[in-house]
Amino acid sequence: MIGVHDLGGMHGLGPIDPEPEEDEPVFHQAWEGRIFAMSQACSALGRWSIDASRHARERLDPVVYLRTSYFEKWLLSLESLLVEHGLLTDEEIARGSPTSPADEDVAARRLTPAQVTSSITSTGRRFDVEPTAPPRFRPGDRVRLRPVTTPGHTRAVRYAQGRFGTVEAHRGCHVLPDHSAHADAAGEHVGAHLYSVSFTADELWGAWASPHDTVRVDLWEPYLEAAT
Amino acid sequence: MTNDHDGGHDGGHDHGHGHGHDHDDHTEPPSETALRVKALESLLVEKGLVERPALDTLVDAYETKVGPRNGAAVVARAWTDDEFRRRLLDDAPAAISSIGITAPKGEHLVAVANTPRVHNLVVCTLCSCYPWGMLGLPPAWYKSAPYRARAVRDPRGVLAEFGTHLADDVEVRVWDSTSEVRYLVVPMRPSGTHGWSAEELQELVTRNSMVGVEPARSPEVTS
């Protein structure tokens, strides 16, 4: 989707204003830690993919998206996901208590403290899948990022659409977010070859940019077309 | 250690920032957000979807266990062991597990090394993807709209805001984390550290240097 979340290259958003690294808390307020943990725990129920979580944040009202903090977006998107996937109802959220217990098969997947402990000392799930065809591009190939105007989820950043770049590396065949964000989380994954593509700053931003600088973007094969 | 802190912040305290502009993660949320989060937690627990001790364990893990110590250990090892450095740049997940570090979001890690000719900078313009297992959760500025917008268009201006100034002929190579691949910058080893052990060097490897917004700390600045 062409959305407000697609921030790369936007003007007018102000300075960065970093905090001193030594004094910086992980969570600035206690509720941030709670919504972070709830989002992780609810994802573990297996009803939606990481891409669906991202898309839920992208679908927030654009004004709300820009006005709210990172973890406020997590709260709003988690509420939407829980309702959309039938785990809670709007009524339950409004009254703050359940009208019925969770389905047993969902509750059986409830995250336990032991699972959390093992998850932080393991590398986590992989996103590469078995390819059904060989990669179409090789390092050194010139490519163009097609215009991608799907109203759904995509990772084809707006600032590089229509621009020419060079394939720098093949990263393997990875789950295609454009599919996974909208698919049944328990269903088959659709994969596509993933490449690191280098764009010169000049190609992206014009004469304004430093002639030496580059931006590397990870892009899936269906986003790309061969260029000469 | 960066995330070795008192985690029990609550309420709407001001942490010393100007609020003259709409600045994504420096917006003070209304306390109604805290209430709404609390209500959702109670509901999820009562419904049987979430166990409160699992939430407590998650918060504690990301406040005290998962953090930039992992990344710093990897970088310091790369500075002192050429064979490890080669492996790290070639196949980061294998290199990292070979020294006994296992951490989340490490399955598709790529390490990129700064040199006198190339300076690497990591951003996620579409959300806030970040190598959690190596660096912990991202700082507020990394998730902010200004950083996400400007790191790709004006990386030198962004670096200058962190006090980092590069020669014009250095290539700034910005990595936009649009996939599940996660990027870790290996900063250059500071001069004046000849003969230092990996353990000593680790103290010079800041989180910001592994995102690429700053160089590693100079020895004279430390203690």
Tab-separated table of C-alpha atoms in Angstrom:
chain	number	residue	atom	x	y	z
A	1	MET	CA	0.000	0.000	0.000
A	2	ILE	CA	1.045	3.597	-0.596
A	3	GLY	CA	0.795	4.567	3.043
A	4	VAL	CA	2.070	7.028	5.577
A	5	HIS	CA	4.260	4.302	7.135
A	6	ASP	CA	6.394	4.344	3.971
A	7	LEU	CA	8.500	7.166	5.359
A	8	GLY	CA	11.780	6.832	3.446
A	9	GLY	CA	12.776	10.144	1.911
A	10	MET	CA	9.976	12.282	3.361
A	11	HIS	CA	10.787	15.885	4.186
A	12	GLY	CA	9.627	18.035	7.038
A	13	LEU	CA	9.656	15.588	9.969
A	14	GLY	CA	12.193	17.470	12.069
A	15	PRO	CA	15.486	16.580	13.770
A	16	ILE	CA	16.244	13.203	15.350
A	17	ASP	CA	17.054	14.321	18.884
A	18	PRO	CA	18.707	11.138	20.238
A	19	GLU	CA	18.923	10.436	23.958
A	20	PRO	CA	22.303	9.704	25.558
A	21	GLU	CA	22.801	5.974	25.054
A	22	GLU	CA	23.989	5.310	28.601
A	23	ASP	CA	20.834	6.647	30.257
A	24	GLU	CA	18.289	5.264	27.903
A	25	PRO	CA	15.696	2.820	29.272
A	26	VAL	CA	14.409	-0.043	27.104
A	27	PHE	CA	10.855	0.938	28.009
A	28	HIS	CA	10.263	4.575	28.893
A	29	GLN	CA	7.087	3.722	30.748
A	30	ALA	CA	5.848	0.484	32.276
A	31	TRP	CA	2.896	0.166	29.876
A	32	GLU	CA	5.293	0.021	26.930
A	33	GLY	CA	6.808	-3.167	28.286
A	34	ARG	CA	3.345	-4.651	28.885
A	35	ILE	CA	2.076	-3.992	25.354
A	36	PHE	CA	5.375	-5.237	23.907
A	37	ALA	CA	4.997	-8.478	25.881
A	38	MET	CA	1.287	-8.865	25.060
A	39	SER	CA	2.022	-8.463	21.354
A	40	GLN	CA	4.674	-11.184	21.521
A	41	ALA	CA	2.412	-13.469	23.542
A	42	CYS	CA	-0.569	-12.986	21.219
A	43	SER	CA	1.574	-13.586	18.118
A	44	ALA	CA	2.577	-16.893	19.685
A	45	LEU	CA	-1.073	-17.984	19.454
A	46	GLY	CA	-0.296	-18.529	15.771
A	47	ARG	CA	-3.257	-16.731	14.223
A	48	TRP	CA	-1.301	-14.122	12.262
A	49	SER	CA	2.122	-13.633	10.727
A	50	ILE	CA	4.678	-10.953	11.462
A	51	ASP	CA	3.685	-9.406	8.121
A	52	ALA	CA	0.040	-9.241	9.207
A	53	SER	CA	1.163	-7.447	12.405
A	54	ARG	CA	3.077	-4.916	10.341
A	55	HIS	CA	0.115	-4.441	8.015
A	56	ALA	CA	-2.189	-3.836	10.994
A	57	ARG	CA	0.033	-0.903	11.978
A	58	GLU	CA	0.177	0.375	8.398
A	59	ARG	CA	-3.631	0.362	8.224
A	60	LEU	CA	-3.999	2.759	11.148
A	61	ASP	CA	-5.507	6.104	10.237
A	62	PRO	CA	-2.616	8.154	8.777
A	63	VAL	CA	-3.103	11.002	11.216
A	64	VAL	CA	-3.137	8.561	14.132
A	65	TYR	CA	-0.048	6.823	12.711
A	66	LEU	CA	2.015	10.010	12.718
A	67	ARG	CA	0.679	11.313	16.018
A	68	THR	CA	1.193	8.204	18.145
A	69	SER	CA	4.351	6.683	19.582
A	70	TYR	CA	5.712	3.318	18.481
A	71	PHE	CA	4.139	1.346	21.331
A	72	GLU	CA	0.827	3.173	21.066
A	73	LYS	CA	0.700	1.857	17.493
A	74	TRP	CA	1.368	-1.619	18.886
A	75	LEU	CA	-1.622	-1.275	21.232
A	76	LEU	CA	-3.997	-0.096	18.504
A	77	SER	CA	-2.851	-2.733	16.029
A	78	LEU	CA	-3.009	-5.554	18.594
A	79	GLU	CA	-6.607	-4.678	19.446
A	80	SER	CA	-7.483	-4.771	15.724
A	81	LEU	CA	-5.736	-8.099	15.151
A	82	LEU	CA	-7.419	-9.727	18.157
A	83	VAL	CA	-10.857	-8.701	16.902
A	84	GLU	CA	-10.199	-9.443	13.222
A	85	HIS	CA	-8.998	-12.936	14.051
A	86	GLY	CA	-11.911	-13.666	16.343
A	87	LEU	CA	-9.926	-13.936	19.584
A	88	LEU	CA	-11.772	-11.029	21.219
A	89	THR	CA	-14.874	-9.052	20.342
A	90	ASP	CA	-15.307	-5.277	20.257
A	91	GLU	CA	-17.803	-5.718	23.053
A	92	GLU	CA	-15.263	-7.500	25.265
A	93	ILE	CA	-12.695	-4.754	24.677
A	94	ALA	CA	-15.290	-2.078	25.441
A	95	ARG	CA	-16.379	-3.718	28.726
A	96	GLY	CA	-12.919	-4.974	29.657
A	97	SER	CA	-14.047	-8.496	30.529
A	98	PRO	CA	-14.731	-11.647	28.515
A	99	THR	CA	-18.221	-12.709	27.513
A	100	SER	CA	-16.977	-16.264	26.932
A	101	PRO	CA	-13.738	-18.202	27.501
A	102	ALA	CA	-11.222	-18.603	24.662
A	103	ASP	CA	-11.497	-21.625	22.360
A	104	GLU	CA	-9.571	-24.531	23.844
A	105	ASP	CA	-7.341	-25.007	20.815
A	106	VAL	CA	-6.256	-21.368	20.968
A	107	ALA	CA	-5.777	-21.348	24.744
A	108	ALA	CA	-3.653	-24.493	24.420
A	109	ARG	CA	-1.074	-22.426	22.523
A	110	ARG	CA	-0.800	-19.862	25.326
A	111	LEU	CA	2.804	-18.740	25.762
A	112	THR	CA	4.444	-19.999	28.981
A	113	PRO	CA	7.322	-18.410	30.919
A	114	ALA	CA	9.504	-21.424	30.039
A	115	GLN	CA	8.875	-20.858	26.332
A	116	VAL	CA	9.848	-17.215	26.719
A	117	THR	CA	13.085	-18.173	28.445
A	118	SER	CA	14.016	-20.588	25.696
A	119	SER	CA	13.003	-18.148	22.948
A	120	ILE	CA	15.497	-15.509	24.022
A	121	THR	CA	18.360	-17.989	23.883
A	122	SER	CA	17.507	-19.429	20.488
A	123	THR	CA	17.895	-17.862	17.071
A	124	GLY	CA	14.190	-17.837	16.331
A	125	ARG	CA	12.179	-18.890	13.331
A	126	ARG	CA	13.565	-18.896	9.822
A	127	PHE	CA	11.888	-17.093	6.953
A	128	ASP	CA	13.543	-18.906	4.076
A	129	VAL	CA	11.540	-21.548	2.231
A	130	GLU	CA	12.284	-24.144	-0.433
A	131	PRO	CA	12.446	-22.426	-3.852
A	132	THR	CA	10.291	-23.720	-6.699
A	133	ALA	CA	12.516	-22.180	-9.393
A	134	PRO	CA	16.117	-20.991	-9.644
A	135	PRO	CA	16.844	-17.305	-8.986
A	136	ARG	CA	16.240	-15.124	-12.025
A	137	PHE	CA	18.901	-12.547	-11.168
A	138	ARG	CA	22.553	-12.751	-10.254
A	139	PRO	CA	24.892	-10.328	-8.502
A	140	GLY	CA	25.873	-7.610	-10.958
A	141	ASP	CA	22.555	-7.671	-12.846
A	142	ARG	CA	20.847	-4.354	-13.481
A	143	VAL	CA	17.224	-4.294	-12.338
A	144	ARG	CA	14.360	-1.845	-11.980
A	145	LEU	CA	11.955	-1.851	-9.052
A	146	ARG	CA	8.503	-1.975	-10.629
A	147	PRO	CA	5.811	0.405	-9.466
A	148	VAL	CA	3.916	-1.560	-6.804
A	149	THR	CA	0.486	-0.113	-6.183
A	150	THR	CA	-1.268	-2.933	-4.314
A	151	PRO	CA	-3.578	-1.612	-1.577
A	152	GLY	CA	-2.303	-4.536	0.541
A	153	HIS	CA	0.988	-5.077	2.329
A	154	THR	CA	4.271	-4.769	0.459
A	155	ARG	CA	7.909	-4.064	1.224
A	156	ALA	CA	8.607	-2.369	-2.112
A	157	VAL	CA	9.584	1.014	-0.689
A	158	ARG	CA	7.992	3.942	-2.476
A	159	TYR	CA	11.209	5.962	-2.780
A	160	ALA	CA	12.858	3.310	-4.992
A	161	GLN	CA	9.870	2.396	-7.184
A	162	GLY	CA	10.651	2.903	-10.855
A	163	ARG	CA	14.362	3.319	-10.063
A	164	PHE	CA	17.264	1.325	-11.458
A	165	GLY	CA	19.694	-0.562	-9.268
A	166	THR	CA	22.239	-3.362	-9.216
A	167	VAL	CA	21.785	-6.755	-7.582
A	168	GLU	CA	24.506	-7.101	-4.942
A	169	ALA	CA	23.567	-10.392	-3.317
A	170	HIS	CA	21.020	-13.201	-3.416
A	171	ARG	CA	19.686	-13.748	0.111
A	172	GLY	CA	17.838	-16.987	-0.561
A	173	CYS	CA	14.158	-17.700	-1.105
A	174	HIS	CA	12.124	-15.950	1.600
A	175	VAL	CA	8.465	-15.819	2.587
A	176	LEU	CA	6.810	-13.154	0.413
A	177	PRO	CA	5.293	-10.542	2.768
A	178	ASP	CA	2.765	-9.399	0.156
A	179	HIS	CA	1.183	-12.848	0.401
A	180	SER	CA	1.871	-13.725	4.014
A	181	ALA	CA	0.264	-10.551	5.428
A	182	HIS	CA	-3.099	-11.599	3.973
A	183	ALA	CA	-2.881	-15.400	4.174
A	184	ASP	CA	-4.056	-17.915	6.749
A	185	ALA	CA	-1.129	-18.131	9.174
A	186	ALA	CA	-1.487	-21.919	9.304
A	187	GLY	CA	-1.503	-22.290	5.510
A	188	GLU	CA	1.257	-22.778	2.948
A	189	HIS	CA	3.940	-20.134	2.660
A	190	VAL	CA	4.584	-18.521	-0.685
A	191	GLY	CA	8.270	-17.802	-1.143
A	192	ALA	CA	10.230	-15.741	-3.640
A	193	HIS	CA	13.911	-15.102	-4.214
A	194	LEU	CA	15.183	-12.180	-2.201
A	195	TYR	CA	17.994	-9.873	-3.306
A	196	SER	CA	19.971	-7.022	-1.842
A	197	VAL	CA	19.735	-4.311	-4.508
A	198	SER	CA	22.008	-1.269	-4.500
A	199	PHE	CA	20.693	2.098	-5.699
A	200	THR	CA	22.989	5.081	-6.066
A	201	ALA	CA	21.910	8.071	-3.995
A	202	ASP	CA	22.003	10.061	-7.222
A	203	GLU	CA	19.482	7.685	-8.885
A	204	LEU	CA	17.117	8.036	-5.917
A	205	TRP	CA	17.484	11.675	-4.956
A	206	GLY	CA	19.043	13.444	-7.920
A	207	ALA	CA	21.887	15.917	-7.972
A	208	TRP	CA	21.154	16.801	-4.363
A	209	ALA	CA	22.782	13.584	-3.172
A	210	SER	CA	26.412	12.723	-2.550
A	211	PRO	CA	27.842	11.042	-5.674
A	212	HIS	CA	29.509	8.311	-3.573
A	213	ASP	CA	26.574	7.197	-1.462
A	214	THR	CA	24.311	4.191	-1.998
A	215	VAL	CA	21.156	2.719	-0.480
A	216	ARG	CA	20.731	-1.054	-0.333
A	217	VAL	CA	17.227	-2.423	-0.191
A	218	ASP	CA	16.122	-6.053	0.227
A	219	LEU	CA	13.656	-6.743	-2.592
A	220	TRP	CA	11.761	-9.868	-3.676
A	221	GLU	CA	11.951	-11.140	-7.244
A	222	PRO	CA	8.322	-10.311	-8.212
A	223	TYR	CA	9.075	-6.647	-7.429
A	224	LEU	CA	11.901	-6.532	-9.966
A	225	GLU	CA	12.310	-6.492	-13.716
A	226	ALA	CA	15.495	-6.889	-15.735
A	227	ALA	CA	17.099	-3.699	-17.014
A	228	THR	CA	19.995	-3.204	-19.353
B	1	MET	CA	25.482	-2.041	29.939
B	2	THR	CA	23.003	0.062	28.071
B	3	ASN	CA	19.861	-1.648	29.187
B	4	ASP	CA	21.013	-2.271	32.729
B	5	HIS	CA	18.656	0.162	34.329
B	6	ASP	CA	15.777	0.552	36.643
B	7	GLY	CA	12.948	-0.698	34.489
B	8	GLY	CA	10.068	0.333	36.662
B	9	HIS	CA	9.194	3.600	34.995
B	10	ASP	CA	5.612	4.515	35.329
B	11	GLY	CA	3.329	7.437	34.834
B	12	GLY	CA	3.925	10.422	32.602
B	13	HIS	CA	7.330	11.653	33.747
B	14	ASP	CA	9.190	13.912	31.389
B	15	HIS	CA	12.536	12.504	30.404
B	16	GLY	CA	14.075	15.780	29.505
B	17	HIS	CA	13.008	16.424	25.948
B	18	GLY	CA	11.665	19.424	24.193
B	19	HIS	CA	8.305	18.802	22.641
B	20	GLY	CA	8.259	21.611	20.152
B	21	HIS	CA	7.527	19.317	17.227
B	22	ASP	CA	5.575	16.142	16.580
B	23	HIS	CA	8.325	13.690	17.214
B	24	ASP	CA	7.125	10.142	16.869
B	25	ASP	CA	8.501	8.452	19.942
B	26	HIS	CA	8.915	11.435	22.142
B	27	THR	CA	5.206	12.121	22.299
B	28	GLU	CA	4.084	11.842	25.912
B	29	PRO	CA	1.221	9.376	25.703
B	30	PRO	CA	-1.877	10.279	27.595
B	31	SER	CA	-2.331	8.265	30.752
B	32	GLU	CA	-5.463	6.841	29.137
B	33	THR	CA	-3.058	4.748	27.058
B	34	ALA	CA	-1.634	3.212	30.229
B	35	LEU	CA	-5.185	2.449	31.401
B	36	ARG	CA	-6.149	0.965	28.071
B	37	VAL	CA	-3.067	-1.291	28.097
B	38	LYS	CA	-3.884	-2.418	31.623
B	39	ALA	CA	-7.484	-3.168	30.647
B	40	LEU	CA	-6.373	-5.203	27.628
B	41	GLU	CA	-3.956	-7.207	29.772
B	42	SER	CA	-6.655	-8.062	32.318
B	43	LEU	CA	-9.021	-9.051	29.539
B	44	LEU	CA	-6.467	-11.285	27.799
B	45	VAL	CA	-5.557	-12.996	31.068
B	46	GLU	CA	-9.171	-13.513	32.092
B	47	LYS	CA	-10.050	-14.785	28.629
B	48	GLY	CA	-7.276	-17.354	28.920
B	49	LEU	CA	-5.180	-16.141	25.980
B	50	VAL	CA	-2.196	-14.846	27.931
B	51	GLU	CA	-0.378	-15.821	31.135
B	52	ARG	CA	0.765	-12.907	33.219
B	53	PRO	CA	4.046	-14.611	34.309
B	54	ALA	CA	4.955	-15.030	30.626
B	55	LEU	CA	4.515	-11.268	30.141
B	56	ASP	CA	6.658	-10.572	33.209
B	57	THR	CA	9.370	-12.887	31.863
B	58	LEU	CA	9.297	-11.161	28.459
B	59	VAL	CA	9.623	-7.675	29.939
B	60	ASP	CA	12.450	-8.774	32.215
B	61	ALA	CA	14.255	-10.575	29.380
B	62	TYR	CA	14.287	-7.529	27.121
B	63	GLU	CA	15.171	-5.165	29.955
B	64	THR	CA	18.009	-7.175	31.431
B	65	LYS	CA	19.136	-10.063	29.198
B	66	VAL	CA	18.793	-9.325	25.481
B	67	GLY	CA	20.935	-6.333	24.668
B	68	PRO	CA	23.961	-4.847	22.931
B	69	ARG	CA	26.398	-6.971	24.992
B	70	ASN	CA	25.896	-9.705	22.403
B	71	GLY	CA	26.729	-7.446	19.483
B	72	ALA	CA	29.710	-5.943	21.316
B	73	ALA	CA	31.149	-9.401	22.002
B	74	VAL	CA	30.835	-10.297	18.318
B	75	VAL	CA	32.495	-7.064	17.157
B	76	ALA	CA	35.350	-7.289	19.674
B	77	ARG	CA	35.996	-10.859	18.555
B	78	ALA	CA	36.075	-9.715	14.920
B	79	TRP	CA	38.632	-7.039	15.848
B	80	THR	CA	40.958	-9.568	17.434
B	81	ASP	CA	40.493	-12.687	15.302
B	82	ASP	CA	40.882	-12.322	11.524
B	83	GLU	CA	39.538	-15.786	10.787
B	84	PHE	CA	36.395	-15.051	12.825
B	85	ARG	CA	36.018	-11.698	11.071
B	86	ARG	CA	36.110	-13.402	7.663
B	87	ARG	CA	33.514	-15.937	8.745
B	88	LEU	CA	31.325	-13.231	10.295
B	89	LEU	CA	31.243	-11.193	7.098
B	90	ASP	CA	30.647	-14.317	5.010
B	91	ASP	CA	28.057	-16.142	7.144
B	92	ALA	CA	27.140	-14.236	10.298
B	93	PRO	CA	24.694	-16.757	11.831
B	94	ALA	CA	27.281	-19.564	11.618
B	95	ALA	CA	30.103	-17.368	12.935
B	96	ILE	CA	28.018	-16.155	15.860
B	97	SER	CA	26.828	-19.579	16.886
B	98	SER	CA	30.454	-20.822	16.643
B	99	ILE	CA	31.303	-18.590	19.623
B	100	GLY	CA	28.315	-19.797	21.605
B	101	ILE	CA	25.950	-16.852	21.162
B	102	THR	CA	22.339	-17.683	20.326
B	103	ALA	CA	19.792	-14.901	20.348
B	104	PRO	CA	16.500	-14.072	18.640
B	105	LYS	CA	16.364	-12.527	15.148
B	106	GLY	CA	19.796	-14.000	14.438
B	107	GLU	CA	18.632	-16.489	11.840
B	108	HIS	CA	19.156	-14.161	8.871
B	109	LEU	CA	21.821	-11.816	10.219
B	110	VAL	CA	24.267	-10.090	7.889
B	111	ALA	CA	27.328	-8.276	9.283
B	112	VAL	CA	28.735	-5.351	7.308
B	113	ALA	CA	32.138	-3.858	8.107
B	114	ASN	CA	33.112	-0.215	8.110
B	115	THR	CA	36.424	0.563	6.405
B	116	PRO	CA	38.277	3.779	5.614
B	117	ARG	CA	36.353	3.773	2.274
B	118	VAL	CA	32.866	2.587	3.277
B	119	HIS	CA	30.639	3.606	6.184
B	120	ASN	CA	27.511	1.509	6.813
B	121	LEU	CA	24.289	2.819	8.345
B	122	VAL	CA	21.184	0.748	9.161
B	123	VAL	CA	17.556	1.893	9.064
B	124	CYS	CA	14.101	0.409	8.551
B	125	THR	CA	12.044	2.981	6.664
B	126	LEU	CA	8.819	0.916	6.628
B	127	CYS	CA	8.640	-0.066	10.317
B	128	SER	CA	11.499	-0.526	12.777
B	129	CYS	CA	13.245	-3.832	11.983
B	130	TYR	CA	16.371	-4.161	14.093
B	131	PRO	CA	18.706	-7.000	15.152
B	132	TRP	CA	17.088	-7.557	18.583
B	133	GLY	CA	19.278	-10.508	19.502
B	134	MET	CA	22.477	-8.559	18.915
B	135	LEU	CA	21.422	-5.097	20.117
B	136	GLY	CA	18.265	-5.489	22.224
B	137	LEU	CA	15.143	-3.499	21.402
B	138	PRO	CA	15.690	-0.373	19.302
B	139	PRO	CA	16.046	3.064	20.903
B	140	ALA	CA	13.248	5.614	20.440
B	141	TRP	CA	15.169	7.634	17.843
B	142	TYR	CA	15.614	4.559	15.602
B	143	LYS	CA	11.818	4.096	15.553
B	144	SER	CA	11.089	7.793	15.055
B	145	ALA	CA	9.652	9.219	11.843
B	146	PRO	CA	12.557	11.661	11.343
B	147	TYR	CA	15.190	8.906	11.409
B	148	ARG	CA	13.198	6.573	9.169
B	149	ALA	CA	12.543	9.381	6.683
B	150	ARG	CA	15.995	10.935	6.594
B	151	ALA	CA	18.491	8.084	6.917
B	152	VAL	CA	18.002	7.121	3.264
B	153	ARG	CA	17.765	10.592	1.739
B	154	ASP	CA	20.205	12.532	3.912
B	155	PRO	CA	22.469	10.051	5.706
B	156	ARG	CA	25.278	12.569	6.129
B	157	GLY	CA	22.917	15.042	7.756
B	158	VAL	CA	21.704	12.286	10.098
B	159	LEU	CA	25.271	11.302	10.971
B	160	ALA	CA	26.132	14.940	11.682
B	161	GLU	CA	23.311	15.049	14.246
B	162	PHE	CA	25.098	12.239	16.062
B	163	GLY	CA	28.384	14.147	15.808
B	164	THR	CA	29.749	11.898	13.066
B	165	HIS	CA	31.432	13.645	10.146
B	166	LEU	CA	32.839	11.677	7.213
B	167	ALA	CA	35.125	12.710	4.373
B	168	ASP	CA	33.309	13.446	1.108
B	169	ASP	CA	34.959	10.535	-0.691
B	170	VAL	CA	33.824	7.900	1.825
B	171	GLU	CA	30.839	5.896	0.518
B	172	VAL	CA	27.937	6.014	2.924
B	173	ARG	CA	26.115	2.730	2.395
B	174	VAL	CA	22.634	2.782	3.889
B	175	TRP	CA	20.921	-0.568	4.532
B	176	ASP	CA	17.121	-0.345	4.517
B	177	SER	CA	15.906	-3.414	6.448
B	178	THR	CA	12.904	-4.256	4.293
B	179	SER	CA	13.072	-8.057	4.776
B	180	GLU	CA	13.718	-10.450	7.683
B	181	VAL	CA	17.444	-10.048	7.036
B	182	ARG	CA	18.940	-8.076	9.912
B	183	TYR	CA	22.056	-5.928	9.603
B	184	LEU	CA	24.831	-5.482	12.146
B	185	VAL	CA	27.531	-2.879	11.518
B	186	VAL	CA	31.078	-3.841	12.500
B	187	PRO	CA	32.639	-0.462	13.285
B	188	MET	CA	36.353	0.186	12.733
B	189	ARG	CA	38.630	-0.687	15.625
B	190	PRO	CA	39.677	2.539	17.333
B	191	SER	CA	43.337	3.489	17.165
B	192	GLY	CA	45.344	3.362	20.372
B	193	THR	CA	44.026	-0.090	21.275
B	194	HIS	CA	46.989	-2.187	20.186
B	195	GLY	CA	47.363	-5.207	22.439
B	196	TRP	CA	43.933	-4.836	24.029
B	197	SER	CA	42.042	-8.043	24.767
B	198	ALA	CA	38.643	-8.736	23.242
B	199	GLU	CA	37.146	-8.254	26.698
B	200	GLU	CA	38.653	-4.775	27.047
B	201	LEU	CA	37.715	-3.835	23.491
B	202	GLN	CA	34.101	-4.817	24.065
B	203	GLU	CA	33.669	-1.771	26.312
B	204	LEU	CA	34.347	0.475	23.313
B	205	VAL	CA	31.620	-1.064	21.151
B	206	THR	CA	28.489	1.012	21.663
B	207	ARG	CA	25.043	0.187	20.384
B	208	ASN	CA	25.095	3.315	18.215
B	209	SER	CA	28.345	2.207	16.580
B	210	MET	CA	26.682	-1.079	15.577
B	211	VAL	CA	23.743	0.787	13.970
B	212	GLY	CA	26.339	2.938	12.209
B	213	VAL	CA	25.437	6.387	13.526
B	214	GLU	CA	28.691	6.755	15.476
B	215	PRO	CA	32.201	5.289	15.442
B	216	ALA	CA	33.236	2.987	18.278
B	217	ARG	CA	34.368	4.814	21.391
B	218	SER	CA	37.961	6.050	21.540
B	219	PRO	CA	40.040	4.607	24.371
B	220	GLU	CA	40.798	8.038	25.855
B	221	VAL	CA	37.088	8.763	26.246
B	222	THR	CA	36.490	5.579	28.256
B	223	SER	CA	36.954	5.613	32.000
